[in-house]
Amino acid sequence: MKSSIGVIGLGIMGSAISANLVRAGFDVHGHDIVAARRRTLAAAGGHPQRSASEVATRCGIVVTSLPSAAALQEVVQAIAARQPRGRIVVETSTLSLDDKQAARKRLAAAGVVMLDAPLSGTGAQARTRDLVVYASGARRAYQRCAPVFDGFARAHHHLGAFGNGTRMKLVANLLVAIHNVAAAEAFTFARKAGLDPALVYKVIGDGAGSSRMFQVRGPMMVAEEYSDATMKVEVWQKDMHVIGDFAARLGCPTPLFAASGPLYAAAMACGRGREDTAAVCAVLGAMAGITPRARRRGRR
């Protein structure tokens, strides 16, 4: 058995990370405010704990995967209250630089080192250990965490000073936002042209027009089924705001990213907030006058 590793936040990403760490031989202790997620951890072979502070007490390295800045602040306060000196917190959430810096300072005062280490990949990719870690912060802490990263990710990179991980993640997510909408637009275009979406996925995926988002979210767009979310639209909206705010602070034009925003907002307005972000394909389909698959079946 390898060392004890903590995971706080057992949602789509955190549950996949914890399950992969268990399979890699780590003794995994986890916490989530949702009881069902703690039970899922137990079923995977991990050890659910009643609080974030209990996880930090038991584990020298703690991975956090959280939905909001408020959740991070609450977890950081709980960890710091135990004064767990010498611990490392690997913060993988997509949040603003200001929120990450505030958390780092609070933990440093308690003798805890924090790495800013967002992840590149969807929930589906997380389940198959197809993630990339954008780690930043103290190199010695990064080196200590490398075996843990190997347990749940395909690759990991040290990007230098704390905060560079988030900067890289925002660049990556800008591309994801654009490529996801581009894939949805392509499938809508293909349907209007009378092409079989499954054939489009096979042929385009084999050529220069493909992208990772086309490959990962294309099957959902072909099936017109978005309920098994690897990234929920309502969560993605938070990421979009973080990117937009950071770009505005930099004075950087992002015309393609800006053009994608209304489609995600429309998906929310259509009641698709809990669906996968691939649901922008349904929004574009409605705009194009394409009858949804479920209604087409009903006519038969």
Coordinates of C-alpha atoms in Angstrom, one line a residue:
M1 CA 0.0 0.0 0.0
K2 CA 1.3 3.4 -1.0
S3 CA 0.9 6.6 1.2
S4 CA -2.4 8.0 2.3
I5 CA -3.8 10.7 -0.1
G6 CA -6.8 12.9 0.6
V7 CA -9.4 14.0 -1.9
I8 CA -11.8 16.8 -0.9
G9 CA -14.7 17.3 -3.4
L10 CA -16.0 14.0 -4.9
G11 CA -18.0 15.3 -7.8
I12 CA -17.4 14.4 -11.4
M13 CA -13.7 15.0 -11.3
G14 CA -13.0 14.2 -7.7
S15 CA -14.7 10.9 -7.8
A16 CA -12.7 9.8 -10.8
I17 CA -9.5 11.0 -9.3
S18 CA -10.1 9.1 -6.1
A19 CA -11.1 5.9 -7.8
N20 CA -8.0 6.0 -10.0
L21 CA -5.8 6.6 -7.0
V22 CA -7.3 3.6 -5.2
R23 CA -6.6 1.5 -8.3
A24 CA -3.0 2.8 -8.3
G25 CA -2.6 1.5 -4.8
F26 CA -3.0 4.6 -2.7
D27 CA -4.9 4.7 0.6
V28 CA -7.5 7.3 -0.3
H29 CA -9.4 9.3 2.3
G30 CA -12.1 11.6 0.9
H31 CA -14.8 14.1 1.9
D32 CA -17.8 15.6 0.2
I33 CA -20.8 17.4 1.6
V34 CA -23.1 15.1 -0.4
A35 CA -23.5 11.8 1.4
A36 CA -24.1 9.8 -1.8
R37 CA -20.7 10.8 -3.1
R38 CA -19.0 9.6 0.1
R39 CA -20.8 6.2 -0.3
T40 CA -19.5 6.0 -3.9
L41 CA -15.9 6.5 -2.6
A42 CA -16.4 3.7 -0.1
A43 CA -17.7 1.4 -2.8
A44 CA -14.6 2.2 -4.8
G45 CA -12.3 1.1 -2.0
G46 CA -11.7 4.5 -0.4
H47 CA -12.3 5.8 3.1
P48 CA -15.0 8.5 3.5
Q49 CA -14.4 11.1 6.2
R50 CA -16.9 13.3 7.9
S51 CA -15.0 16.6 7.3
A52 CA -12.3 18.2 5.3
S53 CA -10.2 18.7 8.4
E54 CA -10.3 14.9 9.2
V55 CA -9.0 14.3 5.7
A56 CA -6.1 16.7 6.2
T57 CA -5.2 15.2 9.6
R58 CA -4.9 11.7 8.0
C59 CA -3.1 12.6 4.8
G60 CA 0.2 14.3 3.9
I61 CA -1.1 15.3 0.4
V62 CA -4.7 16.5 -0.1
V63 CA -6.2 17.0 -3.6
T64 CA -9.1 19.5 -3.7
S65 CA -11.7 19.6 -6.6
L66 CA -14.3 22.1 -5.7
P67 CA -17.1 23.9 -7.5
S68 CA -16.7 27.5 -6.2
A69 CA -14.5 30.0 -4.5
A70 CA -16.8 29.8 -1.5
A71 CA -16.3 26.1 -1.2
L72 CA -12.5 26.5 -1.5
Q73 CA -12.5 29.2 1.3
E74 CA -14.5 26.9 3.6
V75 CA -12.2 23.9 2.9
V76 CA -9.1 26.0 3.4
Q77 CA -10.4 27.3 6.8
A78 CA -11.2 23.8 7.9
I79 CA -7.7 22.5 7.0
A80 CA -5.8 25.5 8.4
A81 CA -7.7 25.2 11.7
R82 CA -6.0 21.8 12.3
Q83 CA -2.5 23.4 11.8
P84 CA -1.4 20.4 9.7
R85 CA 2.2 21.6 9.1
G86 CA 4.1 20.0 6.4
R87 CA 1.0 19.0 4.4
I88 CA 0.6 19.8 0.7
V89 CA -2.7 20.9 -0.8
V90 CA -3.1 20.3 -4.6
E91 CA -5.8 22.7 -5.7
T92 CA -7.2 21.4 -9.0
S93 CA -10.4 23.6 -9.3
T94 CA -10.9 26.2 -12.1
L95 CA -11.1 29.4 -10.1
S96 CA -9.8 33.0 -10.4
L97 CA -6.2 33.8 -9.6
D98 CA -7.3 36.0 -6.8
D99 CA -9.2 33.2 -5.1
K100 CA -6.2 30.8 -5.5
Q101 CA -3.8 33.4 -4.1
A102 CA -6.0 34.1 -1.1
A103 CA -6.2 30.3 -0.3
R104 CA -2.4 29.9 -0.7
K105 CA -1.7 32.7 1.8
R106 CA -4.2 31.3 4.4
L107 CA -2.7 27.8 4.2
A108 CA 0.9 29.2 4.2
A109 CA 0.2 30.8 7.5
A110 CA -0.8 27.4 8.9
G111 CA 2.4 25.8 7.6
V112 CA 0.8 24.2 4.5
V113 CA 2.1 24.4 1.0
M114 CA -0.4 24.8 -1.8
L115 CA 0.1 23.9 -5.4
D116 CA -2.1 25.6 -8.1
A117 CA -2.7 22.5 -10.3
P118 CA -5.8 22.7 -12.6
L119 CA -6.6 19.8 -14.8
S120 CA -7.1 19.5 -18.6
G121 CA -9.8 17.0 -19.5
T122 CA -13.4 16.1 -19.1
G123 CA -15.1 13.9 -16.6
A124 CA -15.0 11.0 -19.1
Q125 CA -11.3 11.5 -19.6
A126 CA -10.8 11.7 -15.8
R127 CA -12.4 8.2 -15.5
T128 CA -9.9 6.8 -18.0
R129 CA -6.9 8.6 -16.4
D130 CA -6.6 10.8 -19.5
L131 CA -5.9 14.1 -17.7
V132 CA -3.1 16.6 -17.9
V133 CA -2.1 18.4 -14.7
Y134 CA -1.0 22.0 -15.0
A135 CA 0.9 22.3 -11.8
S136 CA 2.5 25.5 -10.5
G137 CA 4.1 26.5 -7.2
A138 CA 7.0 25.1 -5.2
R139 CA 9.0 22.7 -7.2
R140 CA 9.9 20.5 -4.2
A141 CA 6.2 20.1 -3.5
Y142 CA 5.5 19.3 -7.1
Q143 CA 8.2 16.6 -7.1
R144 CA 6.7 15.1 -3.9
C145 CA 3.3 15.0 -5.6
A146 CA 4.5 13.5 -8.9
P147 CA 3.7 9.9 -8.0
V148 CA 0.2 11.0 -7.0
F149 CA -0.3 12.8 -10.4
D150 CA 0.9 9.6 -12.1
G151 CA -1.9 7.8 -10.3
F152 CA -4.7 9.8 -11.8
A153 CA -3.3 11.6 -14.9
R154 CA -1.8 10.8 -18.2
A155 CA 0.8 13.6 -17.9
H156 CA 1.8 16.4 -15.6
H157 CA 3.8 19.6 -16.1
H158 CA 5.5 22.0 -13.7
L159 CA 4.8 25.5 -15.1
G160 CA 6.8 27.6 -12.6
A161 CA 5.5 30.2 -10.2
F162 CA 2.2 29.7 -8.4
G163 CA -0.7 30.8 -10.6
N164 CA 0.8 29.8 -13.9
G165 CA -1.3 26.6 -13.7
T166 CA -4.5 28.6 -13.6
R167 CA -3.2 30.9 -16.4
M168 CA -2.6 27.8 -18.6
K169 CA -5.9 26.3 -17.7
L170 CA -7.8 29.5 -18.7
V171 CA -6.0 29.4 -22.1
A172 CA -7.0 25.7 -22.5
N173 CA -10.6 26.4 -21.5
L174 CA -10.9 29.3 -23.9
L175 CA -10.0 26.8 -26.7
V176 CA -12.4 24.2 -25.2
A177 CA -15.3 26.8 -25.3
I178 CA -14.6 27.6 -28.9
H179 CA -13.9 24.0 -30.1
N180 CA -17.1 22.7 -28.4
V181 CA -19.3 25.2 -30.2
A182 CA -17.4 24.7 -33.4
A183 CA -18.1 21.0 -33.3
A184 CA -21.8 21.6 -32.5
E185 CA -22.0 24.1 -35.4
A186 CA -20.4 21.5 -37.7
F187 CA -22.9 18.8 -36.8
T188 CA -25.8 21.2 -37.2
F189 CA -24.4 22.2 -40.7
A190 CA -24.1 18.5 -41.6
R191 CA -27.6 17.7 -40.5
K192 CA -29.0 20.6 -42.5
A193 CA -27.0 19.3 -45.5
G194 CA -28.6 15.9 -45.2
L195 CA -25.6 14.0 -43.9
D196 CA -25.7 11.2 -41.4
P197 CA -24.2 12.5 -38.2
A198 CA -22.5 9.2 -37.3
L199 CA -20.8 9.2 -40.7
V200 CA -19.7 12.8 -40.2
Y201 CA -18.2 11.9 -36.8
K202 CA -16.3 9.0 -38.4
V203 CA -15.0 10.8 -41.5
I204 CA -14.3 14.3 -40.0
G205 CA -12.7 12.7 -37.0
D206 CA -10.2 11.1 -39.4
G207 CA -9.2 14.3 -41.1
A208 CA -7.8 17.8 -40.6
G209 CA -11.1 19.3 -39.3
S210 CA -11.1 17.2 -36.1
S211 CA -10.4 18.4 -32.6
R212 CA -10.2 16.8 -29.1
M213 CA -13.6 18.3 -28.4
F214 CA -15.0 16.9 -31.6
Q215 CA -13.7 13.5 -30.6
V216 CA -14.9 13.6 -27.0
R217 CA -18.3 15.4 -27.3
G218 CA -19.1 14.3 -30.9
P219 CA -20.8 11.0 -29.8
M220 CA -23.2 13.0 -27.6
M221 CA -24.0 15.3 -30.5
V222 CA -24.6 12.4 -32.8
A223 CA -26.9 10.7 -30.3
E224 CA -28.5 14.0 -29.2
E225 CA -28.2 12.7 -25.7
Y226 CA -26.6 15.1 -23.1
S227 CA -27.8 13.9 -19.7
D228 CA -24.6 12.0 -18.8
A229 CA -22.6 15.2 -18.2
T230 CA -18.9 15.2 -18.2
M231 CA -19.1 19.0 -17.6
K232 CA -22.4 20.5 -16.7
V233 CA -23.4 23.7 -18.5
E234 CA -24.2 25.4 -15.1
V235 CA -20.6 24.7 -13.9
W236 CA -19.1 25.7 -17.2
Q237 CA -20.8 29.1 -16.9
K238 CA -18.6 29.8 -13.9
D239 CA -15.5 28.9 -15.9
M240 CA -16.6 31.2 -18.8
H241 CA -16.9 34.1 -16.4
V242 CA -13.5 33.5 -14.9
I243 CA -11.9 33.5 -18.5
G244 CA -13.9 36.6 -19.5
D245 CA -12.9 38.5 -16.4
F246 CA -9.2 37.6 -16.7
A247 CA -9.2 38.6 -20.4
A248 CA -10.8 41.9 -19.6
R249 CA -8.2 42.6 -16.9
L250 CA -5.4 41.8 -19.4
G251 CA -7.1 44.0 -22.1
C252 CA -6.9 41.0 -24.4
P253 CA -9.5 40.7 -27.3
T254 CA -11.2 37.3 -27.4
P255 CA -13.7 37.6 -30.3
L256 CA -14.3 33.9 -30.9
F257 CA -14.6 33.1 -27.2
A258 CA -17.1 36.0 -26.8
A259 CA -19.1 34.7 -29.7
S260 CA -19.4 31.3 -28.0
G261 CA -20.8 32.7 -24.8
P262 CA -24.4 33.4 -25.9
L263 CA -24.9 29.7 -26.9
Y264 CA -24.0 28.4 -23.4
A265 CA -26.3 31.1 -21.9
A266 CA -29.0 29.9 -24.3
A267 CA -28.5 26.3 -23.1
M268 CA -29.0 27.5 -19.5
A269 CA -32.1 29.5 -20.5
C270 CA -33.5 26.3 -22.2
G271 CA -33.3 24.4 -19.0
R272 CA -30.2 22.5 -20.0
G273 CA -28.0 23.6 -17.1
R274 CA -27.4 20.1 -15.7
E275 CA -26.7 18.6 -19.1
D276 CA -23.3 18.3 -20.7
T277 CA -21.9 21.4 -22.5
A278 CA -22.3 19.4 -25.8
A279 CA -26.0 20.5 -25.4
V280 CA -25.1 23.7 -27.3
C281 CA -25.6 21.4 -30.3
A282 CA -29.3 21.2 -29.4
V283 CA -29.5 25.0 -29.1
L284 CA -28.0 25.4 -32.6
G285 CA -30.3 22.7 -33.9
A286 CA -33.3 24.5 -32.6
M287 CA -32.1 27.7 -34.2
A288 CA -31.7 25.8 -37.5
G289 CA -35.2 24.4 -37.4
I290 CA -34.0 20.8 -36.9
T291 CA -36.5 18.5 -35.2
P292 CA -35.0 16.9 -32.1
R293 CA -34.4 13.1 -32.3
A294 CA -36.9 12.3 -29.6
R295 CA -39.7 14.0 -31.5
R296 CA -38.7 12.4 -34.8
R297 CA -39.0 9.0 -33.1
G298 CA -42.5 9.9 -31.8
R299 CA -43.7 10.5 -35.3
R300 CA -42.9 7.0 -36.5

